[in-house]
Amino acid sequence: MAINIKLLHTLAASSLLCATSAMAQPDINHTVRTIVENNTDLKAMRADLSAQRNEASDANSLENPEVGFSRVWGHRDVGNKWDIDVSQSFDWPGLYRTRSKAADKAFSAGEMALAASELDIATQAKGLLIELVYVRKCIAVDNVLLSNVAEMQAAGDKAYEQGYATILDQRKLQIQRYTMESEIAAFAAREAEITAALQSLSPEAELQLGHIDAYPIEPVLTEADYMEQAASLDPALLSQHLTAETEGINAKAASQSRLPSFSVGLQHVNELGDNFTGFKLGMSLPFFQNRKARATAMIRQDMAEASARSILASTQAEISSKMQSMEIWRRGVDNYNRVFGDNSYLTLLKKALDGGEISIIEYLNETNYFHETTLVYLESEYNYNNALAWLNRYSLLSEI
């Protein structure tokens, strides 16, 4: 499986091209890209991957040449002698090529592991951004209702002074305003937590989050499409496939390492005034080392293949679960829009109150009902968009 990061990104983009005619909300995509580019953990992984490639290249080099010199002294009447030799050792010739292929596969597996980590960070960041949209929508709804309550409180104070409202009406309005302000404060606290969590993912680059106020437009594919994406695009899965291939090649390299290695060299000897020049050959017989290396590589290959099967099964089970829950949340959103989609409910309530058809207490009860229903709708909308973004997470591969 010869695949690299650029090819993976191309596959992700091409597989989703027909489904993404509506572009995602650009602020969210830009923010996700900024986070992935500046995340310190990912920067460390990129540097480590580059270092691993250099180490693998060094490990597959020829042994350093050896130079030897010796001099011995004889008795006065015998004379001295000395010799010098240069030699080079090397493994079985085919072993270098096999190691090189294993190193290339291992590097590709490392690239896929890095892509998987990038995708995890991108998915985490996008989930937080979608929650940020949800929280801000809740704050916006609460601010509208708080404004209505504030107007009602001012009118209620005048009505109480004129004897048209009771002290109970006043207290109800005060309680309602306190409740709304407390709820807004809770949402604002969560908003601060989300922005802090997002910024912690990108400590070296300040994020611009002020305009994140709308959910991204996402395609809705079939379950079969999402299953196919998981099998062909998931970088964690591809990393395990490549690791299995690497270990298969390592097993071959282990077999070749059981073949003899050689050394060849030149030698010059000066003995008693006479010079001798020639060569020497050597052979190492690997009887004792690396006897279980092939079996170890095969075990690791089986482990990687088992891990790949586990990743795919887990991801596909998650896809099925997300598809089912997304349908439930979609029905909740549709049901709310059928009843309140024209945004006229609060206006009708205000007209009824102004016309004397309902009391202040009835108005507050109705607005509370509308408020609770709207928050349920916003939660359903958030859960729907969050599930959909997770299902479409492989589209992030073409963004990061």
XYZ file of C-alpha atoms in Angstrom:
400
model
C 0.000 0.000 0.000
C 1.996 2.982 -1.266
C 0.146 5.970 0.146
C 1.338 9.232 1.623
C -0.213 12.229 3.339
C -0.735 14.243 0.149
C -2.400 11.303 -1.549
C -4.652 10.753 1.464
C -5.713 14.404 1.375
C -6.422 14.113 -2.356
C -8.530 11.004 -1.804
C -10.469 12.726 0.965
C -11.150 15.764 -1.190
C -12.166 13.774 -4.263
C -14.414 11.385 -2.332
C -16.370 14.286 -0.863
C -16.370 16.617 -3.864
C -19.799 15.698 -5.113
C -21.305 16.053 -1.633
C -19.855 19.401 -0.668
C -21.316 21.779 -3.193
C -22.446 23.889 -0.249
C -19.325 25.202 1.399
C -18.802 24.881 5.131
C -18.862 28.026 7.196
C -15.399 29.503 6.479
C -14.625 30.862 9.951
C -14.834 27.383 11.463
C -12.661 25.796 8.759
C -10.066 28.550 9.067
C -9.972 28.210 12.853
C -9.588 24.426 12.676
C -6.737 24.804 10.197
C -5.007 27.368 12.420
C -5.268 25.053 15.426
C -3.837 22.055 13.580
C -0.955 24.102 12.177
C -0.007 25.549 15.558
C -0.760 22.729 17.986
C 2.430 22.082 19.971
C 1.864 18.333 20.344
C 1.451 17.967 16.583
C 4.567 20.065 15.968
C 6.523 17.716 18.225
C 5.146 14.682 16.367
C 6.161 16.172 13.014
C 9.691 16.809 14.260
C 9.910 13.312 15.754
C 8.751 11.744 12.482
C 11.475 13.597 10.580
C 14.058 12.447 13.143
C 12.884 8.836 12.808
C 13.423 8.955 9.061
C 16.980 10.222 9.533
C 17.677 7.503 12.105
C 16.331 4.814 9.770
C 18.568 6.089 6.969
C 21.629 6.006 9.225
C 20.788 2.518 10.485
C 20.810 1.133 6.939
C 24.223 2.534 6.001
C 27.379 0.525 5.466
C 29.608 -0.072 8.445
C 32.452 2.395 8.833
C 35.743 1.296 7.186
C 38.345 -0.077 9.565
C 42.009 0.902 9.461
C 44.566 -1.086 11.423
C 48.280 -0.640 12.070
C 50.673 -2.737 14.071
C 54.435 -2.647 14.741
C 56.522 -5.180 16.621
C 60.166 -5.106 17.591
C 62.428 -8.123 17.415
C 65.841 -8.777 18.947
C 68.687 -6.582 17.837
C 69.993 -9.113 15.334
C 66.517 -10.114 14.042
C 64.916 -6.769 13.109
C 61.410 -5.261 13.291
C 58.221 -5.642 11.317
C 54.996 -3.685 10.832
C 51.770 -3.959 8.885
C 48.834 -1.779 7.873
C 45.414 -2.860 6.600
C 42.133 -1.253 5.470
C 38.910 -3.284 5.439
C 35.183 -2.805 4.826
C 32.401 -4.953 6.268
C 28.955 -5.337 4.685
C 25.844 -7.423 5.198
C 24.275 -9.805 2.715
C 23.760 -7.544 -0.346
C 19.959 -7.861 -0.647
C 19.467 -6.969 2.995
C 20.082 -3.255 2.418
C 17.275 -3.008 -0.143
C 14.886 -4.902 2.114
C 15.682 -2.632 5.048
C 15.164 0.417 2.839
C 11.716 -0.820 1.787
C 10.821 -1.485 5.428
C 11.990 2.004 6.418
C 9.872 3.593 3.668
C 6.797 1.665 4.801
C 7.464 2.556 8.418
C 7.744 6.233 7.494
C 4.455 6.051 5.581
C 2.866 4.415 8.621
C 4.239 7.236 10.733
C 2.770 9.792 8.317
C -0.610 8.119 8.661
C -0.301 8.082 12.460
C 0.487 11.794 12.332
C -2.517 12.371 10.062
C -4.671 10.451 12.547
C -3.489 12.709 15.368
C -4.109 15.785 13.228
C -7.596 14.513 12.454
C -8.279 13.892 16.153
C -7.232 17.442 17.043
C -9.232 18.875 14.133
C -12.317 16.878 15.139
C -11.945 17.952 18.765
C -11.549 21.591 17.728
C -14.544 21.487 15.391
C -16.664 19.886 18.117
C -15.757 22.718 20.482
C -16.525 25.310 17.809
C -19.923 23.750 17.180
C -20.603 23.830 20.920
C -19.542 27.482 20.922
C -22.192 28.196 18.283
C -24.776 26.368 20.422
C -23.905 28.317 23.568
C -24.035 31.624 21.721
C -27.424 30.736 20.238
C -28.701 30.002 23.758
C -27.355 33.324 25.020
C -29.016 35.142 22.093
C -32.396 33.539 22.877
C -32.054 34.327 26.573
C -31.120 37.929 25.818
C -34.303 38.363 23.767
C -36.423 36.961 26.577
C -34.549 39.000 29.162
C -35.249 42.132 27.149
C -38.939 41.227 27.113
C -38.924 40.598 30.848
C -37.167 43.918 31.476
C -39.856 45.734 29.485
C -42.525 43.819 31.360
C -40.901 44.688 34.672
C -40.880 48.410 33.858
C -44.528 48.243 32.768
C -45.392 46.150 35.817
C -43.872 48.702 38.162
C -46.082 51.433 36.671
C -49.130 49.173 36.796
C -48.432 48.394 40.449
C -48.158 52.087 41.267
C -51.508 52.647 39.573
C -53.100 49.676 41.294
C -53.490 47.500 38.201
C -50.918 44.892 39.291
C -50.225 43.105 42.543
C -47.045 42.718 44.528
C -47.087 39.060 43.439
C -46.925 40.175 39.806
C -43.904 42.305 40.631
C -42.145 39.485 42.465
C -42.831 37.069 39.626
C -41.218 39.458 37.182
C -38.226 39.942 39.484
C -37.792 36.194 39.869
C -38.071 35.705 36.108
C -35.426 38.354 35.443
C -33.086 36.856 38.037
C -33.561 33.400 36.502
C -32.802 34.656 33.017
C -29.735 36.609 34.117
C -28.410 33.581 36.022
C -28.918 31.343 33.008
C -27.136 33.802 30.733
C -24.257 33.953 33.217
C -24.004 30.141 33.194
C -23.923 30.056 29.406
C -21.348 32.860 29.371
C -19.165 30.862 31.757
C -19.367 27.863 29.449
C -18.530 30.110 26.499
C -15.379 31.248 28.327
C -14.444 27.613 29.049
C -14.839 26.661 25.381
C -12.769 29.579 24.106
C -10.052 28.757 26.661
C -10.063 25.091 25.588
C -9.762 26.108 21.935
C -6.938 28.527 22.656
C -5.094 25.845 24.632
C -5.042 23.730 21.468
C -3.188 26.549 19.700
C -1.083 28.290 22.352
C 1.265 29.948 19.862
C -1.398 31.579 17.671
C -4.235 33.760 18.922
C -7.588 32.537 17.619
C -10.242 34.893 16.274
C -13.479 33.446 17.642
C -15.749 36.488 17.658
C -17.535 35.581 14.410
C -18.202 31.933 15.198
C -22.002 32.090 15.391
C -23.381 29.687 12.768
C -23.139 25.962 12.217
C -21.152 24.792 9.190
C -23.129 23.540 6.215
C -22.449 19.809 6.029
C -23.446 17.204 3.417
C -25.631 14.326 4.547
C -24.447 11.073 2.973
C -25.793 7.560 3.253
C -24.571 5.175 5.915
C -22.935 3.080 3.203
C -20.963 6.131 2.042
C -19.714 6.837 5.545
C -18.754 3.176 5.981
C -16.756 3.293 2.752
C -14.972 6.467 3.866
C -14.010 4.814 7.137
C -12.539 1.830 5.296
C -10.614 3.857 2.706
C -9.728 7.168 4.375
C -9.294 6.634 8.102
C -5.590 7.423 8.719
C -5.423 5.400 11.938
C -6.658 2.361 10.011
C -4.239 3.008 7.129
C -1.396 3.400 9.606
C -2.047 -0.075 10.992
C -2.229 -1.576 7.486
C 1.118 0.017 6.656
C 2.579 -1.163 9.960
C 1.520 -4.705 9.109
C 3.222 -4.405 5.715
C 6.328 -3.011 7.415
C 6.526 -5.969 9.765
C 6.105 -8.365 6.852
C 9.143 -6.791 5.206
C 10.976 -6.842 8.551
C 10.336 -10.575 8.701
C 12.008 -10.929 5.294
C 14.904 -8.761 6.485
C 15.251 -10.957 9.568
C 15.548 -14.036 7.341
C 18.185 -12.333 5.214
C 20.105 -11.270 8.314
C 20.643 -14.971 9.016
C 22.763 -15.127 5.854
C 26.511 -14.489 6.116
C 27.999 -10.997 6.135
C 31.373 -10.270 4.616
C 34.451 -8.086 4.905
C 37.094 -7.312 2.312
C 40.302 -5.356 2.729
C 43.820 -4.507 1.606
C 46.906 -5.381 3.650
C 50.542 -4.307 3.514
C 53.212 -5.988 5.645
C 56.858 -5.004 6.110
C 58.827 -7.821 7.650
C 62.561 -7.772 8.145
C 62.933 -5.256 5.378
C 60.757 -7.138 2.887
C 57.359 -5.743 1.751
C 54.253 -7.827 1.196
C 51.011 -6.445 -0.248
C 47.740 -8.326 -0.691
C 44.119 -8.590 0.356
C 42.062 -10.344 2.949
C 38.492 -11.671 3.021
C 36.275 -12.411 5.983
C 32.855 -13.913 6.549
C 30.625 -13.709 9.610
C 28.398 -16.706 10.308
C 25.279 -15.515 12.228
C 24.712 -18.618 14.321
C 23.689 -16.880 17.543
C 22.211 -13.413 16.900
C 18.649 -12.544 15.727
C 17.411 -16.113 15.868
C 13.891 -15.015 16.847
C 13.722 -11.741 14.913
C 11.554 -13.184 12.112
C 9.059 -14.711 14.529
C 8.885 -11.419 16.439
C 8.171 -9.480 13.226
C 5.398 -11.919 12.289
C 3.807 -11.508 15.715
C 3.873 -7.720 15.315
C 2.353 -8.065 11.852
C -0.537 -10.083 13.294
C -0.993 -7.490 16.057
C -1.166 -4.620 13.527
C -3.690 -6.485 11.383
C -5.818 -7.220 14.470
C -5.610 -3.554 15.485
C -6.760 -2.514 12.005
C -9.778 -4.812 12.219
C -10.613 -3.439 15.658
C -10.350 0.190 14.501
C -12.606 -0.440 11.504
C -15.212 -2.325 13.550
C -15.262 0.369 16.227
C -15.540 3.189 13.692
C -18.325 1.505 11.758
C -20.260 0.840 14.960
C -19.882 4.520 15.853
C -21.127 5.505 12.399
C -24.264 3.394 12.830
C -24.888 4.917 16.249
C -24.362 8.487 14.996
C -26.703 7.920 12.053
C -29.473 6.702 14.338
C -29.078 9.487 16.887
C -28.787 12.108 14.130
C -32.164 11.032 12.760
C -33.715 11.410 16.211
C -32.287 14.924 16.614
C -33.397 15.865 13.094
C -36.992 14.931 13.878
C -36.862 17.098 16.999
C -35.623 20.064 14.959
C -38.307 19.547 12.312
C -41.067 19.273 14.913
C -40.031 22.556 16.514
C -39.870 24.351 13.166
C -43.373 23.211 12.285
C -44.740 24.868 15.435
C -42.446 27.846 16.039
C -40.672 28.233 12.711
C -42.362 31.531 11.823
C -40.981 33.198 15.016
C -44.368 34.747 15.763
C -45.149 33.093 19.093
C -43.680 35.796 21.359
C -45.294 38.522 19.249
C -48.693 36.857 19.596
C -48.200 36.521 23.350
C -47.332 40.205 23.672
C -50.419 41.193 21.696
C -52.576 38.984 23.907
C -51.094 40.602 27.019
C -51.522 44.127 25.661
C -55.103 43.313 24.676
C -55.938 42.079 28.165
C -56.579 38.526 26.997
C -53.986 37.090 29.411
C -52.510 38.260 32.701
C -48.869 38.957 33.468
C -48.614 35.620 35.281
C -50.070 33.797 32.276
C -47.688 35.673 29.995
C -44.719 34.627 32.124
C -45.901 31.019 32.188
C -46.246 30.988 28.407
C -42.850 32.587 27.834
C -41.303 30.057 30.232
C -42.878 27.259 28.218
C -41.588 28.792 24.980
C -38.156 29.292 26.520
C -37.861 25.701 27.720
C -39.078 24.390 24.376
C -36.637 26.578 22.481
C -33.700 25.401 24.613
C -34.708 21.790 23.887
C -34.780 22.684 20.196
C -31.351 24.333 20.372
C -29.948 21.263 22.105
C -31.432 19.007 19.411
C -30.003 21.274 16.708
C -26.588 21.189 18.387
C -26.607 17.404 18.798
C -27.643 16.988 15.156
C -24.862 19.242 13.848
C -22.297 17.717 16.190
C -23.127 14.188 15.002
C -23.115 15.289 11.361
C -19.740 17.002 11.739
C -18.294 13.814 13.240
C -19.634 11.731 10.359
C -18.079 14.163 7.869
C -14.779 14.440 9.751
C -12.751 12.916 6.910
C -13.469 16.064 4.886
C -11.118 17.779 7.345
C -8.229 15.837 5.794
C -8.439 18.091 2.757
C -8.423 21.166 5.021
C -5.551 20.470 7.427
